[in-house]
mmCIF file of C-alpha atoms and ligand atoms in Angstrom:
data_model
loop_
_atom_site.group_PDB
_atom_site.id
_atom_site.type_symbol
_atom_site.label_atom_id
_atom_site.label_comp_id
_atom_site.label_asym_id
_atom_site.label_seq_id
_atom_site.Cartn_x
_atom_site.Cartn_y
_atom_site.Cartn_z
ATOM 1 C CA MET A 26 192.906 158.874 140.241
ATOM 2 C CA PHE A 27 190.225 159.196 137.651
ATOM 3 C CA LYS A 28 190.210 155.455 137.209
ATOM 4 C CA ALA A 29 189.969 154.743 140.927
ATOM 5 C CA LYS A 30 187.049 157.087 141.264
ATOM 6 C CA ARG A 31 185.223 155.485 138.412
ATOM 7 C CA ASN A 32 185.788 152.050 139.850
ATOM 8 C CA GLY A 33 184.617 153.183 143.237
ATOM 9 C CA ALA A 34 181.439 154.603 141.824
ATOM 10 C CA GLY A 35 180.892 151.480 139.807
ATOM 11 C CA ILE A 36 181.270 149.192 142.764
ATOM 12 C CA SER A 37 179.062 151.139 145.118
ATOM 13 C CA GLY A 38 176.537 151.585 142.342
ATOM 14 C CA SER A 39 176.329 147.905 141.627
ATOM 15 C CA TYR A 40 176.349 147.103 145.335
ATOM 16 C CA ALA A 41 173.360 149.354 145.903
ATOM 17 C CA PHE A 42 171.613 147.778 142.963
ATOM 18 C CA TYR A 43 172.371 144.276 144.207
ATOM 19 C CA SER A 44 171.203 145.052 147.704
ATOM 20 C CA GLN A 45 168.028 146.680 146.427
ATOM 21 C CA GLY A 46 167.426 143.607 144.294
ATOM 22 C CA MET A 47 167.875 141.372 147.307
ATOM 23 C CA ASP A 48 165.480 143.458 149.388
ATOM 24 C CA ALA A 49 162.888 143.285 146.662
ATOM 25 C CA HIS A 50 163.404 139.536 146.407
ATOM 26 C CA ILE A 51 162.996 139.027 150.155
ATOM 27 C CA ALA A 52 160.014 141.373 150.289
ATOM 28 C CA GLY A 53 158.432 139.456 147.433
ATOM 29 C CA LYS A 54 158.923 136.175 149.266
ATOM 30 C CA LEU A 55 157.496 137.532 152.512
ATOM 31 C CA PHE A 56 154.528 138.896 150.604
ATOM 32 C CA LEU A 57 153.818 135.479 149.064
ATOM 33 C CA GLU A 58 154.464 133.689 152.337
ATOM 34 C CA SER A 59 151.941 135.723 154.309
ATOM 35 C CA GLY A 60 149.522 135.450 151.412
ATOM 36 C CA LEU A 61 149.882 131.659 151.342
ATOM 37 C CA ARG A 62 148.871 131.433 154.991
ATOM 38 C CA LYS A 63 145.565 133.098 154.183
ATOM 39 C CA ALA A 64 144.996 131.527 150.795
ATOM 40 C CA LEU A 65 143.676 128.195 152.048
ATOM 41 C CA HIS A 66 141.070 129.744 154.370
ATOM 42 C CA GLN A 67 140.027 132.348 151.852
ATOM 43 C CA GLN A 68 139.551 129.799 149.101
ATOM 44 C CA GLU A 69 141.993 131.410 146.703
ATOM 45 C CA PHE A 70 143.261 128.068 145.366
ATOM 46 C CA PHE A 71 141.644 126.161 142.550
ATOM 47 C CA LEU A 72 142.580 123.226 140.371
ATOM 48 C CA VAL A 73 142.946 122.860 136.649
ATOM 49 C CA TYR A 74 143.279 119.581 134.781
ATOM 50 C CA GLN A 75 145.463 118.797 131.771
ATOM 51 C CA PRO A 76 144.729 115.772 129.567
ATOM 52 C CA LYS A 77 147.275 113.069 128.816
ATOM 53 C CA ILE A 78 146.531 111.471 125.476
ATOM 54 C CA ASP A 79 147.142 107.840 124.556
ATOM 55 C CA VAL A 80 149.256 107.878 121.389
ATOM 56 C CA GLN A 81 147.665 104.668 120.027
ATOM 57 C CA THR A 82 143.993 105.466 120.569
ATOM 58 C CA ARG A 83 144.372 109.275 120.639
ATOM 59 C CA ALA A 84 141.920 109.395 123.538
ATOM 60 C CA LEU A 85 142.189 111.132 126.899
ATOM 61 C CA VAL A 86 143.387 108.514 129.394
ATOM 62 C CA SER A 87 144.469 110.644 132.323
ATOM 63 C CA VAL A 88 144.407 114.206 133.629
ATOM 64 C CA GLU A 89 147.173 115.887 135.583
ATOM 65 C CA VAL A 90 145.914 118.014 138.462
ATOM 66 C CA LEU A 91 147.636 121.425 138.550
ATOM 67 C CA LEU A 92 147.268 123.975 141.319
ATOM 68 C CA ARG A 93 146.400 127.634 140.692
ATOM 69 C CA TRP A 94 146.384 130.549 143.107
ATOM 70 C CA GLN A 95 144.081 133.461 142.433
ATOM 71 C CA HIS A 96 145.730 136.163 144.532
ATOM 72 C CA PRO A 97 143.384 139.026 145.527
ATOM 73 C CA GLU A 98 145.882 141.741 144.462
ATOM 74 C CA ARG A 99 148.397 140.080 142.173
ATOM 75 C CA GLY A 100 146.016 137.953 140.160
ATOM 76 C CA LEU A 101 146.866 134.444 139.005
ATOM 77 C CA ILE A 102 150.151 133.117 140.435
ATOM 78 C CA SER A 103 151.844 130.043 138.992
ATOM 79 C CA PRO A 104 152.859 127.132 141.230
ATOM 80 C CA SER A 105 156.478 127.456 140.099
ATOM 81 C CA GLU A 106 156.451 130.805 141.923
ATOM 82 C CA PHE A 107 154.918 129.638 145.204
ATOM 83 C CA ILE A 108 155.477 125.871 145.654
ATOM 84 C CA SER A 109 159.101 126.310 146.793
ATOM 85 C CA ILE A 110 158.046 128.969 149.324
ATOM 86 C CA ALA A 111 155.278 126.679 150.531
ATOM 87 C CA GLU A 112 157.862 123.902 150.915
ATOM 88 C CA GLU A 113 160.285 126.117 152.865
ATOM 89 C CA THR A 114 157.579 127.231 155.278
ATOM 90 C CA GLY A 115 155.988 123.815 155.687
ATOM 91 C CA LEU A 116 152.665 125.130 154.370
ATOM 92 C CA ILE A 117 152.978 122.648 151.514
ATOM 93 C CA LEU A 118 151.608 119.843 153.686
ATOM 94 C CA GLN A 119 148.273 121.627 154.119
ATOM 95 C CA ILE A 120 148.260 122.700 150.482
ATOM 96 C CA ASP A 121 148.986 119.209 149.156
ATOM 97 C CA ALA A 122 146.289 117.799 151.443
ATOM 98 C CA TRP A 123 143.837 120.326 150.029
ATOM 99 C CA VAL A 124 144.853 119.414 146.468
ATOM 100 C CA LEU A 125 144.488 115.692 147.104
ATOM 101 C CA ASN A 126 141.078 116.137 148.732
ATOM 102 C CA SER A 127 139.709 118.442 146.073
ATOM 103 C CA ALA A 128 141.047 116.286 143.245
ATOM 104 C CA CYS A 129 139.503 113.155 144.733
ATOM 105 C CA GLN A 130 136.213 114.967 145.294
ATOM 106 C CA GLN A 131 136.265 115.907 141.610
ATOM 107 C CA ALA A 132 137.211 112.362 140.590
ATOM 108 C CA LYS A 133 134.242 111.055 142.562
ATOM 109 C CA LEU A 134 131.921 113.371 140.631
ATOM 110 C CA TRP A 135 133.399 112.181 137.328
ATOM 111 C CA GLN A 136 133.235 108.545 138.450
ATOM 112 C CA ASP A 137 129.595 108.917 139.544
ATOM 113 C CA ALA A 138 128.707 110.558 136.243
ATOM 114 C CA GLY A 139 129.562 107.216 134.639
ATOM 115 C CA LEU A 140 132.365 108.541 132.470
ATOM 116 C CA THR A 141 134.772 106.100 130.856
ATOM 117 C CA PRO A 142 137.412 105.546 133.534
ATOM 118 C CA PHE A 143 140.520 107.698 133.350
ATOM 119 C CA ARG A 144 143.283 108.396 135.848
ATOM 120 C CA ILE A 145 143.855 111.572 137.816
ATOM 121 C CA ALA A 146 147.492 112.394 138.458
ATOM 122 C CA VAL A 147 148.348 114.438 141.541
ATOM 123 C CA ASN A 148 151.785 116.041 142.041
ATOM 124 C CA LEU A 149 153.379 115.408 145.391
ATOM 125 C CA SER A 150 155.926 117.583 147.097
ATOM 126 C CA ALA A 151 159.136 116.066 148.486
ATOM 127 C CA ASN A 152 158.039 117.020 152.025
ATOM 128 C CA GLU A 153 155.037 114.755 151.584
ATOM 129 C CA PHE A 154 157.026 111.602 151.062
ATOM 130 C CA THR A 155 157.047 110.299 154.629
ATOM 131 C CA SER A 156 155.840 107.130 156.334
ATOM 132 C CA GLY A 157 152.436 108.767 156.969
ATOM 133 C CA LEU A 158 151.684 109.123 153.267
ATOM 134 C CA PRO A 159 150.165 105.688 152.501
ATOM 135 C CA SER A 160 147.580 106.010 155.280
ATOM 136 C CA LYS A 161 146.685 109.548 154.106
ATOM 137 C CA ILE A 162 146.140 108.241 150.587
ATOM 138 C CA GLU A 163 144.167 105.260 151.836
ATOM 139 C CA ALA A 164 141.942 107.563 153.923
ATOM 140 C CA VAL A 165 141.154 109.924 151.065
ATOM 141 C CA LEU A 166 140.376 107.037 148.700
ATOM 142 C CA ARG A 167 138.021 105.596 151.282
ATOM 143 C CA GLN A 168 136.409 108.963 152.037
ATOM 144 C CA TYR A 169 135.500 109.613 148.427
ATOM 145 C CA GLN A 170 135.064 105.941 147.486
ATOM 146 C CA ILE A 171 137.393 106.243 144.580
ATOM 147 C CA SER A 172 138.664 103.186 142.839
ATOM 148 C CA PRO A 173 142.451 103.247 143.561
ATOM 149 C CA ASP A 174 143.313 102.637 139.924
ATOM 150 C CA TRP A 175 141.915 106.106 139.196
ATOM 151 C CA LEU A 176 144.709 107.698 141.214
ATOM 152 C CA GLU A 177 148.251 108.269 140.045
ATOM 153 C CA LEU A 178 150.901 110.137 142.063
ATOM 154 C CA GLU A 179 153.619 112.134 140.318
ATOM 155 C CA ILE A 180 156.885 112.273 142.190
ATOM 156 C CA THR A 181 160.268 113.712 141.250
ATOM 157 C CA GLU A 182 163.749 112.270 141.387
ATOM 158 C CA SER A 183 164.778 114.583 144.227
ATOM 159 C CA MET A 184 162.298 112.782 146.491
ATOM 160 C CA LEU A 185 164.088 109.534 145.905
ATOM 161 C CA MET A 186 167.559 110.755 146.792
ATOM 162 C CA HIS A 187 167.586 110.203 150.543
ATOM 163 C CA ASN A 188 166.761 107.195 152.716
ATOM 164 C CA THR A 189 166.317 105.020 149.688
ATOM 165 C CA GLU A 190 165.210 101.987 151.668
ATOM 166 C CA SER A 191 162.411 103.789 153.488
ATOM 167 C CA VAL A 192 161.364 105.541 150.283
ATOM 168 C CA ILE A 193 161.024 102.187 148.541
ATOM 169 C CA GLU A 194 158.958 100.887 151.444
ATOM 170 C CA ILE A 195 156.573 103.856 151.224
ATOM 171 C CA MET A 196 156.297 103.419 147.471
ATOM 172 C CA GLU A 197 155.521 99.732 147.836
ATOM 173 C CA GLN A 198 152.780 100.496 150.348
ATOM 174 C CA LEU A 199 151.272 102.971 147.898
ATOM 175 C CA VAL A 200 151.385 100.457 145.068
ATOM 176 C CA ALA A 201 149.788 97.859 147.355
ATOM 177 C CA LEU A 202 146.833 100.253 147.751
ATOM 178 C CA GLY A 203 146.362 100.067 143.984
ATOM 179 C CA VAL A 204 147.539 103.571 143.055
ATOM 180 C CA SER A 205 150.263 104.030 140.455
ATOM 181 C CA LEU A 206 153.432 106.101 140.629
ATOM 182 C CA ALA A 207 154.966 108.230 137.888
ATOM 183 C CA LEU A 208 158.441 109.764 137.885
ATOM 184 C CA ASP A 209 158.002 113.405 136.828
ATOM 185 C CA ASP A 210 160.495 115.736 135.078
ATOM 186 C CA PHE A 211 162.619 112.750 134.137
ATOM 187 C CA GLY A 212 166.153 113.625 133.079
ATOM 188 C CA THR A 213 166.438 116.891 135.010
ATOM 189 C CA GLY A 214 167.517 115.452 138.369
ATOM 190 C CA TYR A 215 170.316 113.102 139.240
ATOM 191 C CA SER A 216 168.836 110.384 137.083
ATOM 192 C CA SER A 217 170.657 107.466 138.497
ATOM 193 C CA LEU A 218 169.352 104.849 136.134
ATOM 194 C CA SER A 219 169.550 102.189 138.817
ATOM 195 C CA TYR A 220 166.596 103.980 140.437
ATOM 196 C CA LEU A 221 164.376 102.970 137.624
ATOM 197 C CA LYS A 222 164.987 99.341 138.361
ATOM 198 C CA ARG A 223 164.582 99.623 142.111
ATOM 199 C CA PHE A 224 161.533 101.828 142.429
ATOM 200 C CA PRO A 225 158.030 100.402 141.875
ATOM 201 C CA ILE A 226 157.004 103.090 139.398
ATOM 202 C CA SER A 227 154.804 102.423 136.395
ATOM 203 C CA SER A 228 155.701 105.375 134.196
ATOM 204 C CA ILE A 229 158.190 108.135 133.613
ATOM 205 C CA LYS A 230 157.526 111.587 132.228
ATOM 206 C CA ILE A 231 160.135 112.980 129.843
ATOM 207 C CA ASP A 232 160.727 116.562 130.920
ATOM 208 C CA ARG A 233 159.533 119.388 128.699
ATOM 209 C CA SER A 234 163.098 120.709 128.356
ATOM 210 C CA PHE A 235 163.943 117.702 126.136
ATOM 211 C CA VAL A 236 160.670 117.773 124.215
ATOM 212 C CA GLN A 237 161.186 121.460 123.343
ATOM 213 C CA GLY A 238 164.166 120.774 121.061
ATOM 214 C CA ILE A 239 162.452 118.045 119.023
ATOM 215 C CA PRO A 240 162.865 117.659 116.054
ATOM 216 C CA ALA A 241 165.530 120.339 115.333
ATOM 217 C CA ASP A 242 167.953 119.490 118.137
ATOM 218 C CA ALA A 243 169.657 116.166 117.438
ATOM 219 C CA SER A 244 170.667 115.620 121.088
ATOM 220 C CA ASP A 245 167.134 116.170 122.384
ATOM 221 C CA CYS A 246 165.838 113.686 119.809
ATOM 222 C CA ALA A 247 168.480 111.158 120.818
ATOM 223 C CA ILE A 248 167.778 111.626 124.538
ATOM 224 C CA ALA A 249 164.006 111.268 124.106
ATOM 225 C CA SER A 250 164.370 108.145 121.936
ATOM 226 C CA ALA A 251 166.851 106.576 124.326
ATOM 227 C CA ILE A 252 164.607 107.239 127.346
ATOM 228 C CA ILE A 253 161.692 105.570 125.555
ATOM 229 C CA VAL A 254 163.675 102.472 124.545
ATOM 230 C CA MET A 255 165.202 102.092 127.993
ATOM 231 C CA ALA A 256 161.885 102.609 129.803
ATOM 232 C CA HIS A 257 160.118 100.060 127.637
ATOM 233 C CA GLN A 258 162.808 97.500 128.338
ATOM 234 C CA LEU A 259 162.136 98.068 132.043
ATOM 235 C CA GLN A 260 158.373 97.631 131.380
ATOM 236 C CA LEU A 261 157.698 101.277 132.137
ATOM 237 C CA LYS A 262 155.277 103.488 130.275
ATOM 238 C CA VAL A 263 156.556 106.805 128.897
ATOM 239 C CA VAL A 264 154.691 110.104 128.908
ATOM 240 C CA ALA A 265 156.120 113.151 127.120
ATOM 241 C CA GLU A 266 155.231 116.499 128.694
ATOM 242 C CA GLY A 267 155.141 119.922 127.088
ATOM 243 C CA VAL A 268 154.241 118.777 123.574
ATOM 244 C CA GLU A 269 153.421 121.981 121.682
ATOM 245 C CA ALA A 270 154.047 121.195 118.014
ATOM 246 C CA THR A 271 152.744 118.585 115.575
ATOM 247 C CA GLU A 272 156.334 117.691 114.591
ATOM 248 C CA GLN A 273 157.120 116.882 118.213
ATOM 249 C CA TYR A 274 154.056 114.656 118.431
ATOM 250 C CA GLN A 275 154.976 112.899 115.186
ATOM 251 C CA PHE A 276 158.517 112.234 116.362
ATOM 252 C CA LEU A 277 157.364 110.911 119.750
ATOM 253 C CA SER A 278 154.687 108.771 118.192
ATOM 254 C CA ALA A 279 157.210 107.235 115.766
ATOM 255 C CA ALA A 280 159.531 106.607 118.714
ATOM 256 C CA SER A 281 156.698 104.639 120.431
ATOM 257 C CA CYS A 282 156.082 107.069 123.271
ATOM 258 C CA ASP A 283 152.927 105.882 125.091
ATOM 259 C CA GLU A 284 151.236 109.118 126.157
ATOM 260 C CA VAL A 285 151.590 112.784 125.320
ATOM 261 C CA GLN A 286 150.595 115.899 127.218
ATOM 262 C CA GLY A 287 150.908 119.511 126.176
ATOM 263 C CA PHE A 288 149.370 122.661 124.759
ATOM 264 C CA LEU A 289 149.099 120.975 121.329
ATOM 265 C CA PHE A 290 146.259 118.862 122.735
ATOM 266 C CA SER A 291 144.917 120.959 125.584
ATOM 267 C CA ARG A 292 145.990 123.544 128.103
ATOM 268 C CA PRO A 293 145.218 122.782 131.733
ATOM 269 C CA THR A 294 141.468 123.387 131.915
ATOM 270 C CA SER A 295 138.272 123.261 133.984
ATOM 271 C CA PRO A 296 136.480 120.065 135.094
ATOM 272 C CA GLN A 297 133.535 120.939 132.786
ATOM 273 C CA GLU A 298 135.836 121.160 129.781
ATOM 274 C CA ILE A 299 137.441 117.805 130.682
ATOM 275 C CA VAL A 300 134.006 116.163 130.422
ATOM 276 C CA ASN A 301 133.744 117.529 126.863
ATOM 277 C CA LEU A 302 137.166 116.111 125.970
ATOM 278 C CA ILE A 303 136.354 112.575 127.106
ATOM 279 C CA GLY A 304 135.660 110.364 124.132
ATOM 280 C CA LYS A 305 137.164 112.896 121.734
ATOM 281 C CA VAL A 306 139.704 111.613 119.190
ATOM 282 C CA PHE A 307 142.627 114.030 119.448
HETATM 283 P P1 C2E B 414 154.921 119.545 136.394
HETATM 284 O O1 C2E B 414 154.312 118.573 137.324
HETATM 285 O O2 C2E B 414 156.069 119.082 135.583
HETATM 286 O O3 C2E B 414 153.717 120.066 135.487
HETATM 287 C C1 C2E B 414 153.840 120.390 134.139
HETATM 288 C C2 C2E B 414 153.894 121.879 133.931
HETATM 289 O O4 C2E B 414 154.065 122.144 132.531
HETATM 290 C C3 C2E B 414 152.608 122.599 134.322
HETATM 291 O O5 C2E B 414 152.996 123.887 134.778
HETATM 292 C C4 C2E B 414 151.867 122.711 132.974
HETATM 293 O O6 C2E B 414 150.919 123.756 132.952
HETATM 294 C C5 C2E B 414 153.030 122.975 132.063
HETATM 295 N N1 C2E B 414 152.744 122.588 130.671
HETATM 296 C C6 C2E B 414 151.978 121.572 130.235
HETATM 297 N N2 C2E B 414 151.984 121.476 128.892
HETATM 298 C C7 C2E B 414 152.787 122.474 128.457
HETATM 299 C C8 C2E B 414 153.216 122.913 127.138
HETATM 300 O O7 C2E B 414 152.847 122.354 126.103
HETATM 301 N N3 C2E B 414 154.055 123.983 127.078
HETATM 302 C C9 C2E B 414 154.479 124.626 128.229
HETATM 303 N N4 C2E B 414 155.293 125.672 128.058
HETATM 304 N N5 C2E B 414 154.117 124.234 129.471
HETATM 305 C C10 C2E B 414 153.281 123.169 129.583
HETATM 306 P P2 C2E B 414 152.367 124.510 136.081
HETATM 307 O O8 C2E B 414 150.919 124.172 136.189
HETATM 308 O O9 C2E B 414 152.781 125.944 136.118
HETATM 309 O O10 C2E B 414 153.103 123.730 137.254
HETATM 310 C C11 C2E B 414 154.485 123.860 137.454
HETATM 311 C C12 C2E B 414 154.976 122.858 138.463
HETATM 312 O O11 C2E B 414 154.446 123.144 139.766
HETATM 313 C C13 C2E B 414 154.542 121.425 138.160
HETATM 314 O O12 C2E B 414 155.401 120.866 137.206
HETATM 315 C C14 C2E B 414 154.665 120.792 139.532
HETATM 316 O O13 C2E B 414 155.989 120.424 139.795
HETATM 317 C C15 C2E B 414 154.281 121.930 140.452
HETATM 318 N N6 C2E B 414 152.871 121.755 140.864
HETATM 319 C C16 C2E B 414 151.739 122.086 140.195
HETATM 320 N N7 C2E B 414 150.635 121.769 140.904
HETATM 321 C C17 C2E B 414 151.102 121.202 142.064
HETATM 322 C C18 C2E B 414 150.451 120.645 143.235
HETATM 323 O O14 C2E B 414 149.232 120.555 143.355
HETATM 324 N N8 C2E B 414 151.265 120.173 144.238
HETATM 325 C C19 C2E B 414 152.623 120.215 144.140
HETATM 326 N N9 C2E B 414 153.344 119.738 145.168
HETATM 327 N N10 C2E B 414 153.261 120.702 143.056
HETATM 328 C C20 C2E B 414 152.506 121.201 142.028
HETATM 329 MG MG1 MG B 415 153.631 116.695 137.182
HETATM 330 MG MG1 MG B 416 156.563 117.312 134.805
HETATM 331 MG MG1 MG B 417 158.314 119.594 134.204
#
């Protein structure tokens, strides 16, 4: 009797807790969703840029464009919190278009300032990978008169899962425009290695989750080294993301990784700061 009562209380207690948690979760999503609709018009988005460093020359060779949302009440919100909601609601298409435009506008300013050429890498959402993409990219390059070799597009494995043939066709059209393609978060998706051979990508980015364990975790070291060797044999460049410690950089450099990106070199930063980092030996 006593036991049954306790169990009963326990179950209803945890049920109430669970349901409250769910309500809070849904409320939080709705809050972000309605906020996202306004964010574009109210200019709450801005871009930050994170350098990728060439391991050989130790110079900045590329910057990854990362989206930030300055929410009027909640403050700065990270893309990992709102990109999936934007994808579910379809708002991502407008957001990605805004990112691409603003990044190219910025690239044009850098290009016109006569800076040593470097690439700008824009992240694309899976929803974006449709037959209309190449003409969108072509239009924005033309609008801002950006040399196509300045633009790199970062895509993830999940985008390559469905309709492989049409995906390859879109990728080939993008490459024909002169832009390059990088496979982001490599190793976290399905990672069918045959993809690497079939897709016209020029680089892969080793995911931060593998870089984190270097050099203490023997498996992470083995995985990172193996990715580098394999990629080089397929004539692909390798970028390691999330490099935070000197030991990680030393390991990756010894393993012939081509480029590194992470807080060790620079956090994502403003366009003004990027100008100061060009020409610097990291
Ligand atoms: P990602 O493309 O893999 O970007 C790398 C993430 O790692 C960024 O997080 C960056 O700030 C973070 N990072 C870089 N170096 C370090 C490091 O040394 N240590 C740690 N702990 N983190 C590091 P962020 O900016 O929060 O972006 C998260 C994800 O959101 C991105 O992952 C990307 O998938 C997505 N994202 C960001 N901007 C955009 C965008 O404009 N469009 C789309 N569709 N997705 C975006
Ligand atoms: Mg990326
Ligand atoms: Mg990544
Ligand atoms: Mg990542």
